[in-house]
Amino acid sequence: MKEPSIVMDNPKVIVVAETEVHELLVSSGVHWDVQHPVESVSQMWDDLSAGRLDQQSVAIVFSDSIFAGHGDLEQAIATMAAHAATFVVAWDAVGVDGLLARVRETAVAHGGNPDVPVHVLSTTTGRSVLDGMRAVLETAPPPRRTVFPLTYSVDVDQPLHLTAPQVHEFAPEPVAQVPVPAPPLHLVEVPGVNAKPAHALYPQPTTPAPVDRSTPSVPPTHAQPVIKADAHSTAHAVQAVVEGGFPTPYGQEDPLTRPPLPGQVTMAVTSSKGGSGKSTIAMLVAAQIAHSSRKAFEQGLVDRPKKVVLIDMDTRDGQVASLVGQYIPTALNIRVSPDWDEETILANLVHDDRLGIDALLAPVRPRTADDVGPDFYRHVIRMLQRTHDVVVMDTSVNYLDPLISTVCLPEATAILFVTTLATTSVQGMARALQEITQTTENGGMGISRKKIGIVVNQAVTEVGMERDQVLQAALKVPLIGSVPLATKDVLTCTNYNRMHRLLEHPTLGPAYYKLATACLPGTPLVALVDDNASATFADAPLPAATVPPPARAASPAAPAPAPASAAPVAAPTVPAPVRVAQPVAVAAPAQDGGRKRSLFGRR
């Protein structure tokens, strides 16, 4: 009997398993393209980020005994199951059910679908592994459909034996940074300094520097953000890496051949202390702008909603991927591509429908952070300024890092500096602002105070840190907003990957709306939550906002009983003192006769 023939590319398969499993699949005679062996979960993420593994692989095989940190295997299976046919080689037949249960829990925790199938492969013999994959892939629709032979090309009826693998961690070679011409920085200089709290960011139009047009550039394309990287670019990247080192971009569009979008705003959200909630604020400010501008569009107030992108600039400890529940592609996929043009950049953004934003994720593994340096990110930011109305950069707390000091802060038209009311946080803010705003002649960064605003997060009253103390530490940088303390709700939404629900929170929602309007003054934005909302927050219960009142002393004389015909009347009581967590007060923005206000409200 003649084997069926089909004209199609052999589907690519990733094997994160022991050598025995990889060799079985390679030598089986099945019409698939088994990629190089992957012996740990961390190597898988490294190779996916660097383009050594094809992100458009149609199947991935994990071993339940592969080397992985606590919870890493479950996260990897849950993530990849959404993109490819996913199999688990079950060396531990008893414990595999527990593994699959943890995978489902991980999927739920990260906002994924727990019902995406994960197929268990018995290790009784090599045939049991191959037949298990045949049952799924042979009749699957393209591109997953795989041609299996009538008979396997090796003896697959022998039992498989597990041997301990040798784990080889990949260490990428250092990458020489590719210089990208930087235009002169156009700071917004506004006359007059007002030390009082102000309330608006007013981005000024940027005039592009003269461009040398002697070298032709690639015409821009207008691809929409998608999840998976372009296969053609990935193939080029893999070839370049194999030949030695990362590729340098060629044929890329000069970002200054056209100006940024009209009214474009680029914000850097930074802090000097971890745990301040910087990443949460960056994400929710971005999401608030996206949702509020969409509501304005639906009400006919604007021609189109704002297009917003969040860039995770913390390349060593990025949090954005975890908050959106997506982990690939990352900035490293752009870095290894031969073209850093608009199409490649947009193809490697992820999109979160619930937040309404695009995001550029930081590399998965911290060790690859050095491969995506300042020049690379400067180029990407300037490209995104031409595709997105609002670019929000979530930085690390290391403001002396060249990525922050030479890219994020200078490129930003506005800087949100996040602090809590802890003494250590306020003191750290003072030191950082001194370093950031000091002139370059005096050893500082020379960033203008006029484009910086303070945001107090987790704000409450009567904790030994008053508004005047914050302003004094701010070195004449204005306080532009505050976000009240709601620890339980924030933790609940973070752990259940429901960050968008915080925009509907009765106290956090209005705070983020006010912050969004401060960042985009003059731009019609519609609130998602009434400022005086009293609605419950069903999906994330609110913590108790009051301190239980003290017990009241009994009245010395009992009141006379009410007549039987009279309706019961509540005895008059004096309200006990109640302490309610309140944000640091920020006055409403002044209308100022309809005139737009300058950066952070300064005239």
Coordinates of C-alpha atoms in Angstrom, one line a residue:
M1 CA 0.0 0.0 0.0
K2 CA 1.4 3.4 -1.0
E3 CA 1.7 6.0 1.7
P4 CA -0.4 9.1 1.3
S5 CA 1.5 12.1 0.0
I6 CA 0.7 15.7 0.8
V7 CA 2.4 18.9 -0.3
M8 CA 3.1 21.0 2.8
D9 CA 6.0 22.1 4.9
N10 CA 7.0 19.7 7.6
P11 CA 5.5 21.1 10.9
K12 CA 8.1 22.1 13.5
V13 CA 8.2 20.4 16.8
I14 CA 9.9 21.6 20.0
V15 CA 11.1 18.9 22.4
V16 CA 11.7 19.9 26.0
A17 CA 12.6 16.5 27.2
E18 CA 15.3 13.9 27.7
T19 CA 17.7 12.8 24.9
E20 CA 15.8 9.5 24.6
V21 CA 12.6 11.3 23.7
H22 CA 14.3 13.7 21.3
E23 CA 16.1 10.8 19.4
L24 CA 12.9 8.8 19.2
L25 CA 11.1 11.6 17.5
V26 CA 14.0 12.4 15.1
S27 CA 14.5 8.9 14.0
S28 CA 10.8 7.9 13.8
G29 CA 10.3 8.7 10.1
V30 CA 7.4 11.0 10.9
H31 CA 7.2 14.0 8.5
W32 CA 8.0 16.7 11.0
D33 CA 10.9 19.0 11.7
V34 CA 12.2 18.2 15.2
Q35 CA 14.2 21.2 16.4
H36 CA 17.4 20.9 18.5
P37 CA 17.2 19.3 22.0
V38 CA 16.1 21.5 24.8
E39 CA 17.0 20.2 28.2
S40 CA 15.4 22.7 30.6
V41 CA 12.6 25.1 30.8
S42 CA 14.9 28.1 31.1
Q43 CA 16.7 27.0 27.9
M44 CA 13.4 26.9 26.2
W45 CA 12.6 30.5 27.1
D46 CA 16.1 31.6 26.1
D47 CA 15.9 29.9 22.7
L48 CA 12.4 31.2 22.0
S49 CA 13.4 34.7 22.9
A50 CA 16.6 34.6 20.8
G51 CA 14.9 33.0 17.8
R52 CA 16.8 29.7 18.0
L53 CA 13.4 27.9 18.4
D54 CA 10.6 28.7 16.0
Q55 CA 7.7 30.4 17.7
Q56 CA 5.4 29.1 15.1
S57 CA 6.1 25.5 16.0
V58 CA 2.9 23.5 15.9
A59 CA 3.7 21.0 18.6
I60 CA 5.7 21.0 21.8
V61 CA 6.6 17.9 23.9
F62 CA 7.5 18.4 27.6
S63 CA 8.8 15.8 30.0
D64 CA 7.3 15.7 33.5
S65 CA 10.9 15.1 34.8
I66 CA 12.7 17.9 32.9
F67 CA 14.8 20.4 34.8
A68 CA 12.7 23.4 36.0
G69 CA 12.4 25.7 38.9
H70 CA 9.4 25.6 41.3
G71 CA 6.3 26.2 39.2
D72 CA 8.2 26.9 36.0
L73 CA 7.2 23.7 34.2
E74 CA 3.5 24.3 35.0
Q75 CA 3.8 27.9 33.7
A76 CA 5.6 26.8 30.6
I77 CA 3.0 24.1 29.8
A78 CA 0.0 26.5 30.5
T79 CA 1.6 29.2 28.3
M80 CA 2.5 27.0 25.3
A81 CA -0.7 25.1 25.3
A82 CA -2.5 28.3 24.1
H83 CA -0.2 28.4 21.0
A84 CA 0.6 24.8 20.0
A85 CA -0.5 21.2 20.4
T86 CA 1.1 20.4 23.8
F87 CA 2.2 16.9 25.1
V88 CA 3.6 15.7 28.4
V89 CA 5.8 12.6 28.5
A90 CA 4.6 10.9 31.7
W91 CA 7.6 9.1 33.3
D92 CA 5.6 9.4 36.6
A93 CA 2.3 7.9 35.7
V94 CA 1.0 8.5 39.2
G95 CA 2.0 12.1 39.6
V96 CA 1.0 13.4 36.1
D97 CA -2.6 14.0 37.1
G98 CA -1.3 16.3 39.9
L99 CA 0.9 18.1 37.3
L100 CA -2.0 18.7 35.0
A101 CA -4.1 20.0 37.8
R102 CA -1.4 22.5 38.7
V103 CA -1.2 23.5 35.0
R104 CA -4.9 24.3 35.0
E105 CA -4.5 26.3 38.2
T106 CA -1.7 28.3 36.7
A107 CA -3.7 29.0 33.6
V108 CA -6.6 30.4 35.7
A109 CA -4.2 32.5 37.8
H110 CA -2.8 34.1 34.6
G111 CA -6.1 34.7 32.9
G112 CA -5.7 31.8 30.5
N113 CA -8.1 29.0 29.5
P114 CA -7.8 26.0 31.8
D115 CA -9.6 23.8 29.3
V116 CA -7.0 24.0 26.6
P117 CA -6.0 20.3 26.1
V118 CA -2.7 19.0 27.3
H119 CA -2.1 15.4 26.0
V120 CA -0.4 12.8 28.2
L121 CA 2.1 10.4 26.5
S122 CA 2.7 7.0 28.0
T123 CA 6.3 5.9 28.2
T124 CA 5.5 2.2 28.1
T125 CA 7.3 2.0 24.7
G126 CA 8.4 4.3 22.0
R127 CA 5.3 3.3 20.1
S128 CA 3.1 4.5 22.9
V129 CA 4.7 8.0 22.6
L130 CA 4.4 8.2 18.8
D131 CA 0.9 6.8 18.7
G132 CA -0.2 9.3 21.3
M133 CA 1.0 12.1 19.1
R134 CA -0.4 10.5 16.0
A135 CA -3.9 10.5 17.5
V136 CA -3.8 14.2 17.9
L137 CA -1.7 15.5 14.9
E138 CA -2.6 13.1 12.0
T139 CA -6.1 14.4 11.7
A140 CA -5.6 17.9 13.0
P141 CA -6.4 20.8 10.7
P142 CA -3.5 22.6 9.0
P143 CA -0.9 23.8 10.0
R144 CA -0.8 21.2 12.8
R145 CA -1.6 18.2 10.5
T146 CA 1.3 15.9 10.4
V147 CA 1.9 13.0 8.1
F148 CA 2.8 9.7 9.9
P149 CA 4.2 6.7 8.1
L150 CA 2.5 3.3 8.0
T151 CA 5.4 1.8 9.8
Y152 CA 8.0 3.7 11.9
S153 CA 11.6 3.6 10.6
V154 CA 13.0 2.4 13.9
D155 CA 12.2 -0.3 16.4
V156 CA 9.7 1.5 18.6
D157 CA 8.5 -1.4 20.6
Q158 CA 11.3 -1.3 23.1
P159 CA 10.6 0.2 26.6
L160 CA 11.9 3.7 27.2
H161 CA 14.2 4.2 30.1
L162 CA 14.7 7.5 31.9
T163 CA 18.2 8.8 32.4
A164 CA 19.2 11.9 34.2
P165 CA 19.9 14.7 31.6
Q166 CA 22.8 17.0 31.6
V167 CA 21.6 20.5 31.8
H168 CA 23.5 23.0 29.6
E169 CA 22.6 26.5 30.3
F170 CA 22.9 28.8 27.3
A171 CA 25.1 31.9 27.7
P172 CA 24.7 34.3 24.8
E173 CA 27.8 36.1 23.5
P174 CA 28.1 39.8 24.3
V175 CA 26.4 41.9 21.6
A176 CA 28.1 45.0 20.2
Q177 CA 25.5 47.8 20.4
V178 CA 24.3 49.1 17.1
P179 CA 24.5 52.9 17.1
V180 CA 21.2 54.6 16.2
P181 CA 21.5 58.3 15.5
A182 CA 19.8 60.3 18.3
P183 CA 18.1 63.6 17.5
P184 CA 18.6 66.6 19.7
L185 CA 16.4 66.4 22.8
H186 CA 13.6 68.9 22.7
L187 CA 12.7 69.7 26.3
V188 CA 9.6 71.6 26.9
E189 CA 10.7 74.9 28.6
V190 CA 7.9 76.7 30.2
P191 CA 8.6 80.1 31.9
G192 CA 7.8 80.4 35.6
V193 CA 8.1 77.9 38.4
N194 CA 5.1 77.2 40.6
A195 CA 5.9 75.1 43.6
K196 CA 2.2 74.5 44.4
P197 CA 0.7 71.2 43.2
A198 CA -0.3 71.3 39.6
H199 CA -2.6 69.1 37.7
A200 CA -1.8 68.7 34.0
L201 CA 0.8 67.4 31.5
Y202 CA 0.8 69.4 28.3
P203 CA 3.0 67.7 25.7
Q204 CA 4.5 70.1 23.2
P205 CA 4.8 69.1 19.5
T206 CA 8.2 67.7 18.7
T207 CA 10.0 69.1 15.6
P208 CA 12.2 66.4 14.0
A209 CA 15.8 67.1 13.5
P210 CA 17.1 67.5 9.9
V211 CA 17.6 64.1 8.4
D212 CA 20.3 62.9 5.9
R213 CA 18.2 61.5 3.2
S214 CA 21.1 60.3 1.1
T215 CA 20.4 56.7 2.2
P216 CA 17.0 55.4 1.1
S217 CA 14.8 54.0 3.8
V218 CA 12.3 51.2 3.8
P219 CA 8.7 52.5 3.3
P220 CA 6.7 52.0 6.5
T221 CA 4.0 49.4 6.6
H222 CA 1.0 49.4 8.8
A223 CA 0.8 46.0 10.4
Q224 CA -1.5 45.5 13.3
P225 CA -0.1 44.1 16.5
V226 CA -0.2 40.3 16.6
I227 CA 1.1 37.7 19.1
K228 CA 3.4 35.6 17.0
A229 CA 6.7 36.7 15.4
D230 CA 7.0 36.7 11.6
A231 CA 8.4 33.3 10.5
H232 CA 10.6 34.8 7.8
S233 CA 12.3 37.2 10.3
T234 CA 12.7 34.4 12.8
A235 CA 14.4 32.2 10.1
H236 CA 16.9 35.0 9.3
A237 CA 17.5 35.5 13.0
V238 CA 18.3 31.8 13.6
Q239 CA 20.7 31.7 10.6
A240 CA 22.5 34.9 11.8
V241 CA 22.9 33.4 15.3
V242 CA 24.2 30.2 14.0
E243 CA 26.8 32.0 11.9
G244 CA 28.0 33.8 15.1
G245 CA 26.5 36.6 17.2
F246 CA 23.3 38.5 16.8
P247 CA 22.6 40.2 13.5
T248 CA 22.7 43.9 13.0
P249 CA 19.7 45.6 11.4
Y250 CA 19.7 46.4 7.7
G251 CA 17.2 48.1 5.5
Q252 CA 15.5 49.5 8.6
E253 CA 13.4 52.7 8.5
D254 CA 15.0 55.8 9.8
P255 CA 12.6 56.8 12.6
L256 CA 13.0 60.4 11.8
T257 CA 11.8 60.2 8.2
R258 CA 8.4 61.1 9.5
P259 CA 7.4 62.9 12.7
P260 CA 5.6 61.4 15.7
L261 CA 1.9 61.3 15.7
P262 CA 0.2 64.7 16.4
G263 CA 0.0 65.3 20.2
Q264 CA 2.1 62.2 20.9
V265 CA 2.8 61.6 24.6
T266 CA 5.7 59.5 25.9
M267 CA 5.6 58.8 29.6
A268 CA 8.3 57.2 31.8
V269 CA 6.9 55.8 35.1
T270 CA 9.8 55.4 37.5
S271 CA 10.6 55.1 41.2
S272 CA 13.6 54.8 43.5
K273 CA 12.3 52.0 45.6
G274 CA 10.9 48.6 44.8
G275 CA 7.4 47.8 46.1
S276 CA 6.1 51.2 45.4
G277 CA 3.6 49.9 42.8
K278 CA 5.3 51.5 39.9
S279 CA 4.5 48.7 37.4
T280 CA 0.8 48.7 38.5
I281 CA 0.5 52.4 38.0
A282 CA 2.2 52.3 34.6
M283 CA -0.1 49.6 33.4
L284 CA -3.3 51.1 34.8
V285 CA -2.6 54.6 33.6
A286 CA -2.0 53.2 30.1
A287 CA -5.2 51.1 30.4
Q288 CA -7.2 54.0 31.7
I289 CA -6.2 56.3 28.8
A290 CA -7.1 53.5 26.3
H291 CA -10.5 52.8 27.8
S292 CA -11.5 56.4 28.5
S293 CA -10.5 57.5 25.1
R294 CA -12.5 54.7 23.6
K295 CA -15.6 55.8 25.6
A296 CA -15.0 59.3 24.3
F297 CA -14.9 57.9 20.7
E298 CA -18.1 56.0 21.3
Q299 CA -19.8 59.2 22.5
G300 CA -18.6 61.1 19.4
L301 CA -16.2 63.3 21.3
V302 CA -13.1 62.3 19.3
D303 CA -12.4 60.9 15.8
R304 CA -10.7 57.8 17.0
P305 CA -9.6 56.2 20.3
K306 CA -6.0 56.6 21.5
K307 CA -3.6 53.8 20.6
V308 CA -1.5 53.0 23.7
V309 CA 1.5 50.8 24.2
L310 CA 3.3 49.9 27.4
I311 CA 7.0 49.1 27.2
D312 CA 8.6 47.0 30.0
M313 CA 12.0 48.7 30.3
D314 CA 13.0 46.7 33.4
T315 CA 15.0 44.2 31.3
R316 CA 16.3 42.3 34.4
D317 CA 13.1 42.0 36.4
G318 CA 10.2 42.9 34.2
Q319 CA 6.7 42.5 35.6
V320 CA 4.5 43.4 32.7
A321 CA 4.5 39.8 31.2
S322 CA 3.2 38.4 34.5
L323 CA 0.5 41.1 34.8
V324 CA -0.8 40.6 31.3
G325 CA -0.4 36.8 31.4
Q326 CA 1.6 36.6 28.2
Y327 CA 5.4 35.8 28.0
I328 CA 6.3 35.8 24.3
P329 CA 7.3 37.4 22.0
T330 CA 9.7 39.9 23.8
A331 CA 12.0 42.7 22.8
L332 CA 14.7 40.2 22.1
N333 CA 12.7 38.9 19.2
I334 CA 13.0 42.3 17.6
R335 CA 16.7 42.5 18.5
V336 CA 17.6 39.3 16.7
S337 CA 15.6 40.2 13.6
P338 CA 17.5 41.5 10.5
D339 CA 15.1 44.4 10.2
W340 CA 14.0 46.7 13.1
D341 CA 11.3 48.3 11.0
E342 CA 7.8 49.1 11.9
E343 CA 6.4 45.8 10.7
T344 CA 8.8 43.8 12.8
I345 CA 8.3 45.9 15.9
L346 CA 4.5 45.7 15.7
A347 CA 4.5 42.0 15.0
N348 CA 6.4 41.4 18.3
L349 CA 3.9 43.3 20.5
V350 CA 1.4 41.5 22.5
H351 CA -2.2 42.9 22.9
D352 CA -4.4 42.6 26.0
D353 CA -8.1 43.2 25.0
R354 CA -9.2 43.6 28.6
L355 CA -6.7 46.4 29.3
G356 CA -7.1 47.7 25.7
I357 CA -3.3 48.2 25.2
D358 CA -0.4 46.8 23.3
A359 CA 2.7 45.8 25.2
L360 CA 6.4 45.2 24.5
L361 CA 7.6 42.6 27.0
A362 CA 11.1 42.5 28.5
P363 CA 13.3 39.5 27.8
V364 CA 12.2 36.4 29.7
R365 CA 15.6 35.6 31.1
P366 CA 17.5 38.3 33.0
R367 CA 20.8 37.1 31.6
T368 CA 19.8 38.3 28.1
A369 CA 19.2 41.9 29.3
D370 CA 22.6 43.0 28.0
D371 CA 21.6 42.0 24.5
V372 CA 19.0 44.7 24.3
G373 CA 20.8 47.9 25.1
P374 CA 20.1 51.6 25.1
D375 CA 20.6 52.2 21.4
F376 CA 18.2 49.4 20.5
Y377 CA 15.4 50.6 22.9
R378 CA 15.9 54.3 21.8
H379 CA 15.2 53.2 18.2
V380 CA 12.1 51.1 19.2
I381 CA 10.7 53.9 21.3
R382 CA 11.0 56.4 18.4
M383 CA 9.4 54.0 16.0
L384 CA 6.4 53.5 18.5
Q385 CA 6.0 57.2 18.8
R386 CA 5.0 57.1 15.1
T387 CA 2.5 54.3 15.5
H388 CA 1.0 54.9 19.0
D389 CA -0.5 58.1 20.5
V390 CA 0.7 57.2 24.0
V391 CA 3.9 55.3 24.9
V392 CA 4.2 54.4 28.5
M393 CA 7.6 53.1 29.7
D394 CA 7.7 51.1 32.9
T395 CA 11.3 51.5 34.1
S396 CA 13.4 49.8 36.8
V397 CA 14.2 51.4 40.1
N398 CA 17.8 51.7 39.1
Y399 CA 17.7 55.3 37.7
L400 CA 21.4 55.3 37.2
D401 CA 21.1 52.4 34.7
P402 CA 22.1 53.8 31.2
L403 CA 18.8 52.4 29.8
I404 CA 17.0 54.7 32.2
S405 CA 19.3 57.7 32.4
T406 CA 20.1 57.9 28.7
V407 CA 16.9 56.6 27.1
C408 CA 13.8 56.6 29.2
L409 CA 14.1 59.9 31.0
P410 CA 15.4 61.9 28.1
E411 CA 13.0 60.4 25.6
A412 CA 10.0 61.0 27.8
T413 CA 7.8 64.1 27.4
A414 CA 6.5 63.4 30.9
I415 CA 7.9 61.5 33.9
L416 CA 5.7 60.1 36.7
F417 CA 7.8 59.5 39.8
V418 CA 6.0 57.1 42.1
T419 CA 6.5 57.0 45.9
T420 CA 4.6 55.7 48.8
L421 CA 4.3 57.5 52.2
A422 CA 7.0 55.3 53.8
T423 CA 9.9 57.4 55.1
T424 CA 12.4 55.3 53.2
S425 CA 10.4 55.8 49.9
V426 CA 10.1 59.6 50.4
Q427 CA 13.8 59.9 51.3
G428 CA 14.8 57.8 48.3
M429 CA 12.7 60.0 46.1
A430 CA 14.5 63.1 47.3
R431 CA 17.9 61.5 46.5
A432 CA 16.8 60.3 43.1
L433 CA 15.2 63.7 42.1
Q434 CA 18.4 65.4 43.1
E435 CA 20.4 63.1 40.9
I436 CA 18.0 63.3 38.0
T437 CA 17.4 67.1 38.0
Q438 CA 21.0 68.2 38.8
T439 CA 22.7 69.8 35.8
T440 CA 25.1 67.7 33.8
E441 CA 27.9 70.2 34.7
N442 CA 27.3 69.3 38.4
G443 CA 27.3 65.5 37.7
G444 CA 23.5 65.1 37.3
M445 CA 21.4 64.0 34.4
G446 CA 20.1 67.4 33.5
I447 CA 16.4 66.4 33.3
S448 CA 14.1 69.4 33.6
R449 CA 11.8 69.5 36.7
K450 CA 9.1 70.9 34.4
K451 CA 8.4 67.4 32.9
I452 CA 8.4 65.5 36.2
G453 CA 5.4 64.9 38.5
I454 CA 5.0 63.0 41.8
V455 CA 2.4 60.3 42.2
V456 CA 1.7 59.1 45.7
N457 CA 0.7 55.4 45.7
Q458 CA -1.0 53.6 48.5
A459 CA -2.0 56.9 50.0
V460 CA -3.6 57.1 53.5
T461 CA -3.8 59.8 56.1
E462 CA -2.4 60.0 59.6
V463 CA 0.6 57.7 59.0
G464 CA 3.3 60.2 60.1
M465 CA 3.9 61.5 56.6
E466 CA 2.0 64.6 55.6
R467 CA 1.6 66.3 52.3
D468 CA 3.9 69.2 53.1
Q469 CA 6.7 66.7 53.9
V470 CA 6.3 65.0 50.5
L471 CA 6.4 68.3 48.7
Q472 CA 9.5 69.4 50.6
A473 CA 11.3 66.1 49.6
A474 CA 10.1 66.6 46.0
L475 CA 12.5 69.6 45.5
K476 CA 9.8 71.8 43.8
V477 CA 8.6 69.0 41.7
P478 CA 4.7 69.1 41.8
L479 CA 2.4 66.4 43.2
I480 CA 0.1 65.6 40.3
G481 CA -2.0 62.7 41.7
S482 CA -2.5 60.1 44.4
V483 CA -3.8 56.5 44.4
P484 CA -5.5 55.4 47.6
L485 CA -4.5 52.3 49.6
A486 CA -6.5 49.2 48.6
T487 CA -4.0 46.4 49.3
K488 CA -6.5 43.5 49.3
D489 CA -8.1 44.4 46.0
V490 CA -4.9 45.1 44.2
L491 CA -3.4 41.8 45.4
T492 CA -6.6 39.9 44.4
C493 CA -6.6 41.3 40.9
T494 CA -2.9 40.8 40.5
N495 CA -3.0 37.1 41.6
Y496 CA -6.0 36.4 39.5
N497 CA -4.7 38.3 36.5
R498 CA -7.7 40.7 36.5
M499 CA -5.8 44.0 36.5
H500 CA -8.5 45.6 34.3
R501 CA -11.0 45.3 37.1
L502 CA -9.2 47.8 39.2
L503 CA -10.3 50.5 36.7
E504 CA -13.9 49.8 37.9
H505 CA -12.9 50.0 41.6
P506 CA -15.0 52.7 43.4
T507 CA -11.9 54.5 44.8
L508 CA -9.0 53.4 42.6
G509 CA -11.0 54.0 39.3
P510 CA -11.6 57.7 39.9
A511 CA -8.0 58.1 41.0
Y512 CA -6.6 56.6 37.8
Y513 CA -9.0 58.7 35.7
K514 CA -7.8 61.9 37.4
L515 CA -4.2 60.8 36.8
A516 CA -5.0 60.0 33.1
T517 CA -6.6 63.5 32.6
A518 CA -3.5 65.1 34.2
C519 CA -1.3 63.3 31.7
L520 CA -3.5 64.2 28.7
P521 CA -5.0 67.7 29.4
G522 CA -7.2 69.0 26.8
T523 CA -7.9 65.5 25.5
P524 CA -11.5 64.3 25.9
L525 CA -11.6 61.3 28.2
V526 CA -14.7 59.7 29.7
A527 CA -14.6 58.3 33.2
L528 CA -15.4 54.6 33.7
V529 CA -16.5 55.0 37.3
D530 CA -18.5 57.8 38.9
D531 CA -16.3 59.7 41.3
N532 CA -18.9 59.2 44.0
A533 CA -19.5 55.6 43.1
S534 CA -20.7 53.3 45.8
A535 CA -21.0 50.2 43.7
T536 CA -19.5 47.0 45.1
F537 CA -16.4 45.4 43.6
A538 CA -17.8 42.0 43.2
D539 CA -14.8 40.1 41.6
A540 CA -12.4 41.5 44.2
P541 CA -14.0 42.2 47.6
L542 CA -13.1 45.4 49.2
P543 CA -11.2 45.3 52.5
A544 CA -12.9 47.0 55.5
A545 CA -12.3 50.7 55.2
T546 CA -13.0 51.6 58.8
V547 CA -11.7 51.0 62.3
P548 CA -14.4 49.4 64.4
P549 CA -15.9 52.0 66.7
P550 CA -15.2 51.7 70.5
A551 CA -17.9 50.2 72.7
R552 CA -20.4 52.8 73.9
A553 CA -21.2 53.2 77.6
A554 CA -24.7 52.2 78.6
S555 CA -27.1 55.1 79.0
P556 CA -27.8 55.9 82.7
A557 CA -31.5 56.0 82.2
A558 CA -33.5 53.8 79.9
P559 CA -35.7 55.7 77.4
A560 CA -39.5 55.5 77.8
P561 CA -41.1 52.8 75.7
A562 CA -42.7 54.0 72.5
P563 CA -46.5 53.7 72.2
A564 CA -47.6 50.5 70.6
S565 CA -49.2 52.3 67.7
A566 CA -46.0 54.3 66.9
A567 CA -43.4 53.1 64.5
P568 CA -40.1 52.1 66.1
V569 CA -37.8 55.0 66.3
A570 CA -34.0 54.5 66.5
A571 CA -32.4 56.0 69.5
P572 CA -30.2 59.0 68.7
T573 CA -26.6 58.2 68.8
V574 CA -23.4 60.2 68.4
P575 CA -21.3 58.8 65.6
A576 CA -18.1 57.2 66.9
P577 CA -14.9 58.6 65.4
V578 CA -14.1 56.5 62.2
R579 CA -10.8 56.7 60.4
V580 CA -11.2 56.2 56.7
A581 CA -8.3 55.6 54.4
Q582 CA -8.2 58.7 52.2
P583 CA -5.8 59.7 49.4
V584 CA -3.6 62.6 49.8
A585 CA -5.7 65.5 48.7
V586 CA -5.2 66.8 45.2
A587 CA -7.3 69.7 44.2
A588 CA -9.4 69.6 41.0
P589 CA -7.7 71.0 37.9
A590 CA -8.4 74.7 37.4
Q591 CA -10.4 75.5 34.3
D592 CA -8.3 78.7 33.7
G593 CA -10.8 80.2 31.3
G594 CA -10.5 77.3 28.9
R595 CA -6.8 77.8 28.2
K596 CA -4.6 74.7 28.1
R597 CA -2.1 74.5 30.9
S598 CA 1.6 73.7 30.5
L599 CA 3.5 70.7 31.7
F600 CA 1.9 69.7 35.1
G601 CA -0.2 72.8 35.0
R602 CA 2.5 75.4 35.0
R603 CA 1.7 78.5 32.9

